[in-house]
Coordinates of C-alpha atoms and ligand atoms in Angstrom, one line a residue:
X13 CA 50.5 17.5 33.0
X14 CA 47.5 19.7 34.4
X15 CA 44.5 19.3 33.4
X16 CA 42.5 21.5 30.9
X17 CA 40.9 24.1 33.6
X18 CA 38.0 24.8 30.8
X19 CA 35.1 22.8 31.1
X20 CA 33.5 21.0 28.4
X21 CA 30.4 22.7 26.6
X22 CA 26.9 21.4 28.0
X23 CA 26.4 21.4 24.3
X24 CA 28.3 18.6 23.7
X25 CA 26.3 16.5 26.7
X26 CA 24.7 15.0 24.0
X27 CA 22.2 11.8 23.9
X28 CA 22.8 9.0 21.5
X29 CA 20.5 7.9 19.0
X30 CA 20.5 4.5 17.1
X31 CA 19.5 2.7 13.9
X32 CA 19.2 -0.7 12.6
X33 CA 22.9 -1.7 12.5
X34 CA 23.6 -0.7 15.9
X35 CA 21.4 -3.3 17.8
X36 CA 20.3 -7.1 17.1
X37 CA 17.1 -9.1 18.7
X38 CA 18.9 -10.7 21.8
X39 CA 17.4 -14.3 21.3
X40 CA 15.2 -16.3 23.8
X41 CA 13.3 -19.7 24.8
X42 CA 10.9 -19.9 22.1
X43 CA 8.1 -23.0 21.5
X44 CA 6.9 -20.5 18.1
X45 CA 7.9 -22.1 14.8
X46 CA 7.9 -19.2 12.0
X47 CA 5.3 -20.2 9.9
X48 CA 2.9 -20.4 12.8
X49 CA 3.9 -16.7 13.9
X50 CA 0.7 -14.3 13.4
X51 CA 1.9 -11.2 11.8
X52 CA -1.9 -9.4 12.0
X53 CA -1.7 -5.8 13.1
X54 CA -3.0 -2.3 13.1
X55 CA -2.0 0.5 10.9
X56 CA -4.9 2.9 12.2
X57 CA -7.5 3.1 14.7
X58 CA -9.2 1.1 12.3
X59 CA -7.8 -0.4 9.9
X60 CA -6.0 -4.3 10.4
X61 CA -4.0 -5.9 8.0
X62 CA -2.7 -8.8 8.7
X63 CA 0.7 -8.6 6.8
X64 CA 2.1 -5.6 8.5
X65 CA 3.6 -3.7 5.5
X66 CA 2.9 -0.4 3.6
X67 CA 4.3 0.9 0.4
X68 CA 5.8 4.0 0.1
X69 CA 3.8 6.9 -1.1
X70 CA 5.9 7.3 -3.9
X71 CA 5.8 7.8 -7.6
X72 CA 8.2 5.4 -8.5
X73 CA 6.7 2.9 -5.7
X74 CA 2.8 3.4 -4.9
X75 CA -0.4 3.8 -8.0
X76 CA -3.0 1.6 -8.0
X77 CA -1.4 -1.4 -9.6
X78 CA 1.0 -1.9 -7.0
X79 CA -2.3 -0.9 -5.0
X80 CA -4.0 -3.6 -5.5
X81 CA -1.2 -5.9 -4.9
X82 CA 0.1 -5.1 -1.6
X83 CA -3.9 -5.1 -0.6
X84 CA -4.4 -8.9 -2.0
X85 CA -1.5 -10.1 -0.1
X86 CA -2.8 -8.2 3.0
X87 CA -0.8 -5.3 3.5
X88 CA -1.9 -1.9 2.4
X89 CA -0.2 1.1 -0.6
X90 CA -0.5 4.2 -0.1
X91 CA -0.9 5.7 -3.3
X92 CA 1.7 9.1 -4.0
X93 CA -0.2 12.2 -4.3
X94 CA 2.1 13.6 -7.8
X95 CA -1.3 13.8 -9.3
X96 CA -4.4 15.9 -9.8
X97 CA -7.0 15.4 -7.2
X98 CA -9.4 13.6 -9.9
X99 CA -6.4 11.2 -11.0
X100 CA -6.3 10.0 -7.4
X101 CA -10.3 9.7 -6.4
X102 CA -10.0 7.6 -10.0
X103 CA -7.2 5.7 -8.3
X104 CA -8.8 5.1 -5.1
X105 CA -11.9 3.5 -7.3
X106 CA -9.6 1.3 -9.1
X107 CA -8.5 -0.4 -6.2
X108 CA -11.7 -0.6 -4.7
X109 CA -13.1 -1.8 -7.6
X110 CA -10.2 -4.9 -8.3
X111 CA -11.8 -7.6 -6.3
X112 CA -14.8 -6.4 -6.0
X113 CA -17.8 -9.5 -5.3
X114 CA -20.4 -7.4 -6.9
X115 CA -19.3 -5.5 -10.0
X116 CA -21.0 -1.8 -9.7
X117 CA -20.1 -0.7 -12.5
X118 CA -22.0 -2.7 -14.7
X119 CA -21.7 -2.8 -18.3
X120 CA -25.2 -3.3 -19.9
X121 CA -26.8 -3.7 -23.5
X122 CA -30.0 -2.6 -24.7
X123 CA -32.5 -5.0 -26.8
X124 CA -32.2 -2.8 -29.8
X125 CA -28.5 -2.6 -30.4
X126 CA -27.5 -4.5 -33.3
X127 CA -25.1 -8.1 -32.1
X128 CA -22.1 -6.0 -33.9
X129 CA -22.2 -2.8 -32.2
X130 CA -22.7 -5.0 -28.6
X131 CA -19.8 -7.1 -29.8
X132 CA -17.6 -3.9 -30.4
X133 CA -19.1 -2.6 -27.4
X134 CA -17.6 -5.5 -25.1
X135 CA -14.2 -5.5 -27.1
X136 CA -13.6 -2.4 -26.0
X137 CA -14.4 -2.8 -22.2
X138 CA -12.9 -6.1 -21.8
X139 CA -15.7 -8.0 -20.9
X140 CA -17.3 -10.9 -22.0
X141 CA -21.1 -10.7 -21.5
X142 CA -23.2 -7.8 -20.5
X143 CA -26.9 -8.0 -18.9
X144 CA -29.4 -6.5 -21.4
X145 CA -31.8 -3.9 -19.4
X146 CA -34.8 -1.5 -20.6
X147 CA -34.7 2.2 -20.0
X148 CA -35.6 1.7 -16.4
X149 CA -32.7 -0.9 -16.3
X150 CA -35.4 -3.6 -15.7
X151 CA -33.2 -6.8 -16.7
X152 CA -34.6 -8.9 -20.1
X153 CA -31.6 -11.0 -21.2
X154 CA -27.9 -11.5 -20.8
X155 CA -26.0 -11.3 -23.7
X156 CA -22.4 -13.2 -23.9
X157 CA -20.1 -13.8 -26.1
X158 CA -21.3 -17.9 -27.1
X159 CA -25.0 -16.0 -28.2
X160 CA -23.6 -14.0 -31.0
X161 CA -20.5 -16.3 -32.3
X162 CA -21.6 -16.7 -36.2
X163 CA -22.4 -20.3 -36.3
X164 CA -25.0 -20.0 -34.4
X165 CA -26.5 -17.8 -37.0
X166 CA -27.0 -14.8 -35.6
X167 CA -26.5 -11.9 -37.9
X168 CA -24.3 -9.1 -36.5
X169 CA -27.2 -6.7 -37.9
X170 CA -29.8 -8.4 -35.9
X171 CA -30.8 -6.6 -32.8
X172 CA -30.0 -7.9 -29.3
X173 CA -33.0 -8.8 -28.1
X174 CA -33.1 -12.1 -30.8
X175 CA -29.6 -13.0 -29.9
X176 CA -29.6 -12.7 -25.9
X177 CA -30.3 -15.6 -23.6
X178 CA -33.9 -14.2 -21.9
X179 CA -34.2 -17.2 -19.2
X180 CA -31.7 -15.1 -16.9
X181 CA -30.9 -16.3 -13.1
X182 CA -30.3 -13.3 -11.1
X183 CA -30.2 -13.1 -7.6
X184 CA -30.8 -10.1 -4.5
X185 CA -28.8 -8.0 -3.6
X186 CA -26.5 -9.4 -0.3
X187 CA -25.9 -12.7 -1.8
X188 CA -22.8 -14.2 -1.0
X189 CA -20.0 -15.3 -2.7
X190 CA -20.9 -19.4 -1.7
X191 CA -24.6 -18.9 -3.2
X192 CA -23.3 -17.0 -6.3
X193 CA -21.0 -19.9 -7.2
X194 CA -23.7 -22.9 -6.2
X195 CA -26.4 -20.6 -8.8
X196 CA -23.2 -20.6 -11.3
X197 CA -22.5 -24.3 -10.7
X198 CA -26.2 -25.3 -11.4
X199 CA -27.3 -23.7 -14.2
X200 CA -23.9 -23.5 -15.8
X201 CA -23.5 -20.1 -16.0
X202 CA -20.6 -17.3 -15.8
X203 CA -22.0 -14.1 -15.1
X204 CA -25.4 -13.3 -12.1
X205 CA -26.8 -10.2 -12.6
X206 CA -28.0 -9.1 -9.1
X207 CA -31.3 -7.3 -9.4
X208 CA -33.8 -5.1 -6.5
X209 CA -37.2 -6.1 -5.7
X210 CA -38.1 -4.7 -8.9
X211 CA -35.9 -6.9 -11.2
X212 CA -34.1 -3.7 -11.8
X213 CA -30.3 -4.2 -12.4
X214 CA -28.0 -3.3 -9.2
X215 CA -24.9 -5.1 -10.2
X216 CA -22.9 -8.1 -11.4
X217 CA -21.5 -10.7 -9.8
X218 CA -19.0 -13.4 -12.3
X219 CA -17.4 -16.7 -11.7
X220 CA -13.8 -14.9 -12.7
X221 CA -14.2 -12.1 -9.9
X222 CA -14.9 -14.8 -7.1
X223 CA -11.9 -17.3 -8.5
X224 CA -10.1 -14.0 -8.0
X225 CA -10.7 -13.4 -4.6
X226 CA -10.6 -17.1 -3.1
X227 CA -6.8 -16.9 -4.2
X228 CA -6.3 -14.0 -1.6
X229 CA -7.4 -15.1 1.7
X230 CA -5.7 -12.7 3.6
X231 CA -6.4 -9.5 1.8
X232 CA -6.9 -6.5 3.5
X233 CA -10.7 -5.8 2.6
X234 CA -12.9 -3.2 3.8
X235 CA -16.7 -4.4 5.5
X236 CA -18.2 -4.4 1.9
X237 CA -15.2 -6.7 0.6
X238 CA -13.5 -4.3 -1.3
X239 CA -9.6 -3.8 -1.2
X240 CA -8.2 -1.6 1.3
X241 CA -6.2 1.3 0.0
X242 CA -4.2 4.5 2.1
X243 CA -3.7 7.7 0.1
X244 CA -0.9 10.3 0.7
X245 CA -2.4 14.0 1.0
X246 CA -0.1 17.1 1.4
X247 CA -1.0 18.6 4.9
X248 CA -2.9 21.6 3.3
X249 CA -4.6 19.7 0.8
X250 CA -7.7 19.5 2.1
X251 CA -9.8 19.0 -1.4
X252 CA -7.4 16.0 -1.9
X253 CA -8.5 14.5 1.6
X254 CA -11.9 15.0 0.7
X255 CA -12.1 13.5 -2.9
X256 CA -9.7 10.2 -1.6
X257 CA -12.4 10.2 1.1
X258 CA -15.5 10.6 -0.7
X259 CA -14.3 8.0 -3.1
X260 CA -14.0 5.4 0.2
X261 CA -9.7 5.8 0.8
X262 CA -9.3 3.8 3.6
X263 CA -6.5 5.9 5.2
X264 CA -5.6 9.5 4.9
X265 CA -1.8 9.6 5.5
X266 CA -1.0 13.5 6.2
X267 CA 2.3 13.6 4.0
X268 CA 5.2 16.1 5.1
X269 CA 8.8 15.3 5.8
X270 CA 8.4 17.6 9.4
X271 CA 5.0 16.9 10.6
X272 CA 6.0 18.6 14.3
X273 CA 4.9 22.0 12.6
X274 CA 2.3 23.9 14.1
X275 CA 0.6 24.5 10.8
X276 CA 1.0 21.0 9.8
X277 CA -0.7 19.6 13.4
X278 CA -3.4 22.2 13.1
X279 CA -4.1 21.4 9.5
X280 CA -4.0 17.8 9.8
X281 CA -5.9 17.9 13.0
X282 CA -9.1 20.2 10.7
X283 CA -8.8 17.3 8.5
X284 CA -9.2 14.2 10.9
X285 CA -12.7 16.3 11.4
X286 CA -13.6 16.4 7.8
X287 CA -13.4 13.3 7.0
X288 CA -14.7 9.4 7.7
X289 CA -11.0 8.0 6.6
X290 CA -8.7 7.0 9.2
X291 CA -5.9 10.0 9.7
X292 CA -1.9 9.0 9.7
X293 CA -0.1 11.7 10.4
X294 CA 3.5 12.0 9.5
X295 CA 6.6 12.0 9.2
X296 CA 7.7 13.1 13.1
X297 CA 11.0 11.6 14.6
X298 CA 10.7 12.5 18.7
X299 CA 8.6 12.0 21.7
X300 CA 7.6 15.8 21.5
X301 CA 6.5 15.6 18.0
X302 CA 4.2 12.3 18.9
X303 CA 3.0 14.4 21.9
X304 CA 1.8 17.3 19.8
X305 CA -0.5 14.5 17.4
X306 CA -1.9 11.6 19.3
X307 CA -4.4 13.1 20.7
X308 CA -6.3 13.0 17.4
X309 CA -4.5 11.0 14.6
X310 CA -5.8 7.5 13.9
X311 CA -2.1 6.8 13.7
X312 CA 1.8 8.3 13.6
X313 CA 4.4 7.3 10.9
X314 CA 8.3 8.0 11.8
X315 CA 10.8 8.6 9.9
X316 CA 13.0 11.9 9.3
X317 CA 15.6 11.1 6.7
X318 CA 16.6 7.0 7.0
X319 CA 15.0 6.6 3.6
X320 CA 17.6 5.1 1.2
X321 CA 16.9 8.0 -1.3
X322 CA 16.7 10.9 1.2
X323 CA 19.5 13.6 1.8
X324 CA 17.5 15.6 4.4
X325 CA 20.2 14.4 6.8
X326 CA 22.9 15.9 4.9
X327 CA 21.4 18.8 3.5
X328 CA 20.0 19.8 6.6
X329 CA 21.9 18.5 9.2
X330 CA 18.9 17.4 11.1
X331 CA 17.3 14.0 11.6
X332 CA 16.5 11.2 14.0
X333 CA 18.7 7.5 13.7
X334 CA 15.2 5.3 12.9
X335 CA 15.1 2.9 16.1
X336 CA 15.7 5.4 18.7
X337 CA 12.6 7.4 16.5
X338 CA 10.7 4.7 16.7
X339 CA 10.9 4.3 20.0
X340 CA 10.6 7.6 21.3
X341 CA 7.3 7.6 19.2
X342 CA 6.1 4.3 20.6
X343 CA 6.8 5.4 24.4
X344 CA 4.1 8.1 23.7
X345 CA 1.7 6.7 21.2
X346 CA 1.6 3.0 22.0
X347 CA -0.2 3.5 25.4
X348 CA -2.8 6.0 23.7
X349 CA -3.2 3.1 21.7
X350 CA -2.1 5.0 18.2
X351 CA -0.5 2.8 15.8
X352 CA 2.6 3.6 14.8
X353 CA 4.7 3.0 11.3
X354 CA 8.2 2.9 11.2
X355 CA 9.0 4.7 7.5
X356 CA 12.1 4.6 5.7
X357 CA 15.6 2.7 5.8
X358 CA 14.5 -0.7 5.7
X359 CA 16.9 -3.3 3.6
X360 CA 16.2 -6.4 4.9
X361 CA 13.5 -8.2 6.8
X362 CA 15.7 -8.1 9.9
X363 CA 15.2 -4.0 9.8
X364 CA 11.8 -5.1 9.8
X365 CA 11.1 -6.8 12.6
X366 CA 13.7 -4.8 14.4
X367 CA 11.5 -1.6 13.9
X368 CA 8.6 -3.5 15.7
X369 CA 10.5 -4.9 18.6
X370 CA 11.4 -0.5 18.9
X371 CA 7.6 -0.2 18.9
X372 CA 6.2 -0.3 15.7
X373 CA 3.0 -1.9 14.8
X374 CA 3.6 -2.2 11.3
X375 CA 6.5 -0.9 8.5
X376 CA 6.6 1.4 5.2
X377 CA 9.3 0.8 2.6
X378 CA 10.0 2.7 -0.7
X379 CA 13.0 0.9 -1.9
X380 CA 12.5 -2.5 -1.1
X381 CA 9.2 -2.4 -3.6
X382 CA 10.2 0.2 -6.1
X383 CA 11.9 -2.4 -8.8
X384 CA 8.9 -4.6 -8.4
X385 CA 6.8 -5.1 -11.6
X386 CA 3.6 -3.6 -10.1
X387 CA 5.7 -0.2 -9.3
X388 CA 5.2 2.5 -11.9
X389 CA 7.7 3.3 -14.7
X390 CA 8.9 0.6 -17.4
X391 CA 12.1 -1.7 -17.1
X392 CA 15.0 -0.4 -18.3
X393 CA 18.2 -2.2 -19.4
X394 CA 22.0 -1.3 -18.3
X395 CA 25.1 -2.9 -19.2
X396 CA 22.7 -5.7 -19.8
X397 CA 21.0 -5.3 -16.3
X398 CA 17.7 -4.6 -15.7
X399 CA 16.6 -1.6 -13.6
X400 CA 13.7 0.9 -12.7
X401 CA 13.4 4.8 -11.9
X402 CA 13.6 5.2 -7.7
X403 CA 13.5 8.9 -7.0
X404 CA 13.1 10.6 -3.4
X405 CA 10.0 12.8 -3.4
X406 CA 12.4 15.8 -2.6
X407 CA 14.6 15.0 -5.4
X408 CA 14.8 18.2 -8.2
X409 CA 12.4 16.0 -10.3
X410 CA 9.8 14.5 -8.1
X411 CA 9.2 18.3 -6.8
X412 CA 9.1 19.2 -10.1
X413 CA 5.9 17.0 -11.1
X414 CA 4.2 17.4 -7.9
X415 CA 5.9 20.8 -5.8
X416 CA 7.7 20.9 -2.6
X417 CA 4.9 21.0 0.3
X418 CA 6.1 17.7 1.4
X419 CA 8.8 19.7 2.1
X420 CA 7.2 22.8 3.4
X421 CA 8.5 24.9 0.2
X422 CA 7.0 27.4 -1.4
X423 CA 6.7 26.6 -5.2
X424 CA 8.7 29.6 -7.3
X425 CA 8.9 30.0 -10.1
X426 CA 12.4 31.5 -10.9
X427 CA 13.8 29.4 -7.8
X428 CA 15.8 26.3 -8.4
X429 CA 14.2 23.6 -5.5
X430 CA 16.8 23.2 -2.7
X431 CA 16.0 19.1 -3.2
X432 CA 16.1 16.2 -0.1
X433 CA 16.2 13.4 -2.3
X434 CA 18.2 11.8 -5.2
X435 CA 17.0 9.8 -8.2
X436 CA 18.1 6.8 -8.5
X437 CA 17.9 3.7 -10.1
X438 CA 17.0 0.0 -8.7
X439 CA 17.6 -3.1 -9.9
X440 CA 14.6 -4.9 -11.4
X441 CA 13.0 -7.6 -9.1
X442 CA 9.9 -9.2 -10.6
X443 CA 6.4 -9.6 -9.1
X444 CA 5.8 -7.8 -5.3
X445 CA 4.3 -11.3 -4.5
X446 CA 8.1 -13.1 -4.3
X447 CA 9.4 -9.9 -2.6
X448 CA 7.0 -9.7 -0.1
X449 CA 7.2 -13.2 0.8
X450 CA 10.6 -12.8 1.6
X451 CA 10.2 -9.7 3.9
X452 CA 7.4 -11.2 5.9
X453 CA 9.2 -14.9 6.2
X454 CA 12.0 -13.2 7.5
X455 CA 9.8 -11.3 10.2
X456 CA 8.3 -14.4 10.9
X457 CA 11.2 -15.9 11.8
X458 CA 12.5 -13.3 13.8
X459 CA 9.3 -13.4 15.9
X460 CA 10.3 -17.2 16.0
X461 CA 13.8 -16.5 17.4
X462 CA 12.3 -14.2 20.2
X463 CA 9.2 -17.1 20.8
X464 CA 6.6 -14.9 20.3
X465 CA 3.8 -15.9 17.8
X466 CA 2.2 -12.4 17.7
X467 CA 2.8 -8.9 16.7
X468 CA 2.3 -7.7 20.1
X469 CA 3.6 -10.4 21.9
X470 CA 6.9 -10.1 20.2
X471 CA 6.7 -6.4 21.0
X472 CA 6.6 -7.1 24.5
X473 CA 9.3 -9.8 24.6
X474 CA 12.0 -8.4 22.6
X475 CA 14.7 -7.2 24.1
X476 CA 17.9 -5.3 22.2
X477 CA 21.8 -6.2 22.5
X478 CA 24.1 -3.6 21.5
X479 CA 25.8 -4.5 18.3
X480 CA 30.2 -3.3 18.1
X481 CA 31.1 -2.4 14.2
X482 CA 32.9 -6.0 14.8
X483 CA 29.7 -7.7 15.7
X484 CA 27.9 -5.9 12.6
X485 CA 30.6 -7.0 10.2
X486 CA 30.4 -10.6 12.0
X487 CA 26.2 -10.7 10.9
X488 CA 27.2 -10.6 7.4
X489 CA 28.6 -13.1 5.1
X490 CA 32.2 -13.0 5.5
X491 CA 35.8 -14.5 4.7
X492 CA 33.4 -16.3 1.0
X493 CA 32.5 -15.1 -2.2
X494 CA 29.3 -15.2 -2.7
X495 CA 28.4 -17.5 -5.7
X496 CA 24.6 -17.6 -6.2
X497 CA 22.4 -14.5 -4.8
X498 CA 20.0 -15.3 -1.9
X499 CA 16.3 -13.4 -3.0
X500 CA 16.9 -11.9 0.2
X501 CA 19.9 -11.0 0.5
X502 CA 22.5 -7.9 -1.3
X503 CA 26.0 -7.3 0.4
X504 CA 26.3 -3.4 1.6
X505 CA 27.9 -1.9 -1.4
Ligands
XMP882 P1 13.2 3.6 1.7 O1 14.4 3.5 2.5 O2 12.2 2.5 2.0 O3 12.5 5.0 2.2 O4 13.5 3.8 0.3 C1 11.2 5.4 1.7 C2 10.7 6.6 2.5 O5 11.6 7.7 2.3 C3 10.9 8.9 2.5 N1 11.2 9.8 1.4 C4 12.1 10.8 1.4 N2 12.8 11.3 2.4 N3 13.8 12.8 0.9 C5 13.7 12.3 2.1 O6 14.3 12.8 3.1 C6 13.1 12.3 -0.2 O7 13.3 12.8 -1.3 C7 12.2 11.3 0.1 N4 11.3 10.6 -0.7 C8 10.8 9.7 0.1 C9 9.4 8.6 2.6 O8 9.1 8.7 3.9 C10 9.4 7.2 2.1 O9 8.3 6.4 2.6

């Protein structure tokens, strides 16, 4: 038969791009046992964590609760931005202020309230015992709940300053967590009021706050000790930026589904010089698009359309498979030294660890955290199952609550939004603690399997095998029925 004389289009020379199911972490030699892996990395120029794991900046995934969380078990959320610009400066201060040693925020009595009014007073903001100060917030007493319980005779009409304990131990201001406990120990005492040279009042420091923050060793904390918190900001939302900022964000993440947009870079870039924050900049997908940012971001997040609630793929027929993204990304950013993040699309812990051994330093997942109890949005119950809301931030009601920049749409008002994202529902796991453990034991033993015991050891060492659709059917359970679920592991539906 002769052959077709017409040549085939150049067009259809295409390249091929991968994702998670298409390769597997060829194994090697290894003396690293997976508890003793190190999974410490960077998610910005200066930021370390050393659980290398963000949350999603999404508002079914990331406010503060979940927050504070992630940041105690040393990773980092990035807080979703489907709020006004106040609502998220308060959220940035309510992570900040979880763990904080010294409480700044102190709530005080004065000598002339009444015991009932100081009693109400504590009620209502959950504490226990306030520091009583004059007008110039010199301290006189402490006042706790043990001075004004009735048998000890105290009146609720008298005034404070014949109820409160006046032999107060305070102590300066840079004490440390050690001292503050010893000062608790020997005079038996709950609360230190830390005071100036002046024995003006400067702060609090109690015996709950430290008990707190011994049981997190490796929370991601900031050089005063606070929790570390990233905050999602549209890439023209420069009064956003500045509020997270001026309210100590840790991380500015520049939030757009196609960050390799002129406007976007130049935007983003203004930004970076605005601000003390570290500046992720994201979402890109290519080498070009990495190109066009690293000469200024603190650090480059990839991911155009894996995520499991995004349709950008199908609505717009364009997107990047996540490992050759992450790759591409890494060639260029890694030796500038920008940290990359590998967002969206991740299942299990392999996908994890898969995404470093491509390049990245550390991982983003909305999904994976979003029926966690710390996630936003209330249990709810079907065919006697228990779920919670997961909805893309491109889906018709996520753009509705917040508007379609991320998406580099105008907001109309007669226009129906041409969405990217579906809402969704997810079963109901628990506490972030369990399912966090799971993701980073996995990782850990992946790192074991290659025999590396650090992140960028293991980034160096690993090396990819091309997985057949027979090979990816052989990695997962097969020829049984399951009979009792594995915390880490859901067939493919
Ligand atoms: P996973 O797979 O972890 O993905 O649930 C979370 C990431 O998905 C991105 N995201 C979206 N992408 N349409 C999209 O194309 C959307 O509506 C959408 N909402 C979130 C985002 O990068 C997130 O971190």
């Amino acid at each position: 038969m002769a052959k077709d004389p017409r040549p085939f289009s150049s067009k259809l020379e295409v390249p091929e791009a991968l994702t998670f199911d298409d390769v597997l972490l060829r194994p090697k030699e290894s003396r690293v046992e997976p508890d003793d892996a190190d999974t410490a990395t960077r998610v910005s120029t200066n930021v370390e964590l050393n659980v290398p794991v963000l949350s999603a900046a999404m508002d079914t995934v990331t406010e503060a609760e979940l927050a504070i969380e992630m940041a105690r078990l040393g990773g980092i959320g990035v807080l979703h931005r489907n709020m006004t610009v106040e609502e998220t400066a308060e959220q940035v201060e309510r992570v900040k202020r979880a763990d904080e040693l010294v409480i700044r925020d102190v709530v005080t009595a004065s000598p002339g309230q009444t015991v009932r009014e100081v009693d109400e007073m504590m009620g209502r903001e959950g504490v226990s015992g306030a520091p009583v100060v004059d007008e110039d917030g010199t301290v006189l007493g402490i006042i706790s709940g043990t001075d004004i319980r009735p048998y000890l005779e105290v009146s609720d009409r008298d005034e404070v300053r014949d109820a409160m304990t006046s032999e107060v131990i305070t102590a300066p201001e840079g004490v440390t967590a050690r001292e503050a406990l010893e000062l608790m120990y020997e005079h038996k005492i709950e609360r230190v009021p830390i005071v100036d040279e002046d024995e003006r009042l400067v702060g609090l420091v109690t015996m709950q706050g430290i008990l707190a923050r011994r049981e997190y060793d490796a929370a991601a904390r900031d050089e005063e000790g606070a929790l570390r918190v990233g905050v999602a900001v549209g890439p023209f939302e420069a009064d956003r930026a500045q509020a997270a900022d001026e309210a100590d964000a840790d991380v500015l993440f520049i939030d757009c589904a196609h960050a390799h947009n002129r406007n976007v870079v130049d935007s983003a870039r203004t930004i970076k010089e605005e601000v003390d924050a570290d500046v992720v900049v994201g979402n890109v997908g290519t080498r070009e698009a990495a190109e066009a940012v690293v000469d200024f971001a603190d650090g480059v997040k990839v991911g155009i359309g894996p995520g499991s609630i995004c349709t950008t793929r199908v609505v717009t027929g364009a997107g990047m498979p996540q490992i050759t993204a992450v790759s591409e990304v890494a060639d260029v950013a890694g030796p500038e030294g920008v940290p990359v993040i590998a967002d969206g699309g991740i299942r299990y812990s392999g996908d994890a660890i898969k995404a470093v051994a491509a390049g990245a330093d550390a991982v983003m997942l909305g999904s994976y955290f979003a029926g966690t109890k710390e996630a936003p949005g209330r249990v709810i119950t079907m065919n006697g199952k228990r779920y919670k809301q997961y909805r893309g931030m491109g889906s018709v009601g996520a753009m509705q609550s917040g508007g379609g920049d991320r998406y580099l749409k105008e907001e109309q008002e007669d226009e129906e939004f041409v969405p990217e994202g579906v809402e969704a529902a997810t079963p109901y796991k628990g506490p972030l603690e369990s399912e966090l453990h799971q993701l980073v034991g996995g990782m850990q033993s992946g790192m074991g399997y290659v025999g590396a015991a650090t992140i960028p050891e293991f980034k160096q060492r690993s090396e990819f095998v091309r997985v057949s659709s027979a090979g990816q059917t052989e990695g997962h359970p097969h020829d049984v029925v399951i009979t009792d679920e594995a915390p880490n592991y859901k067939p493919n539906e």
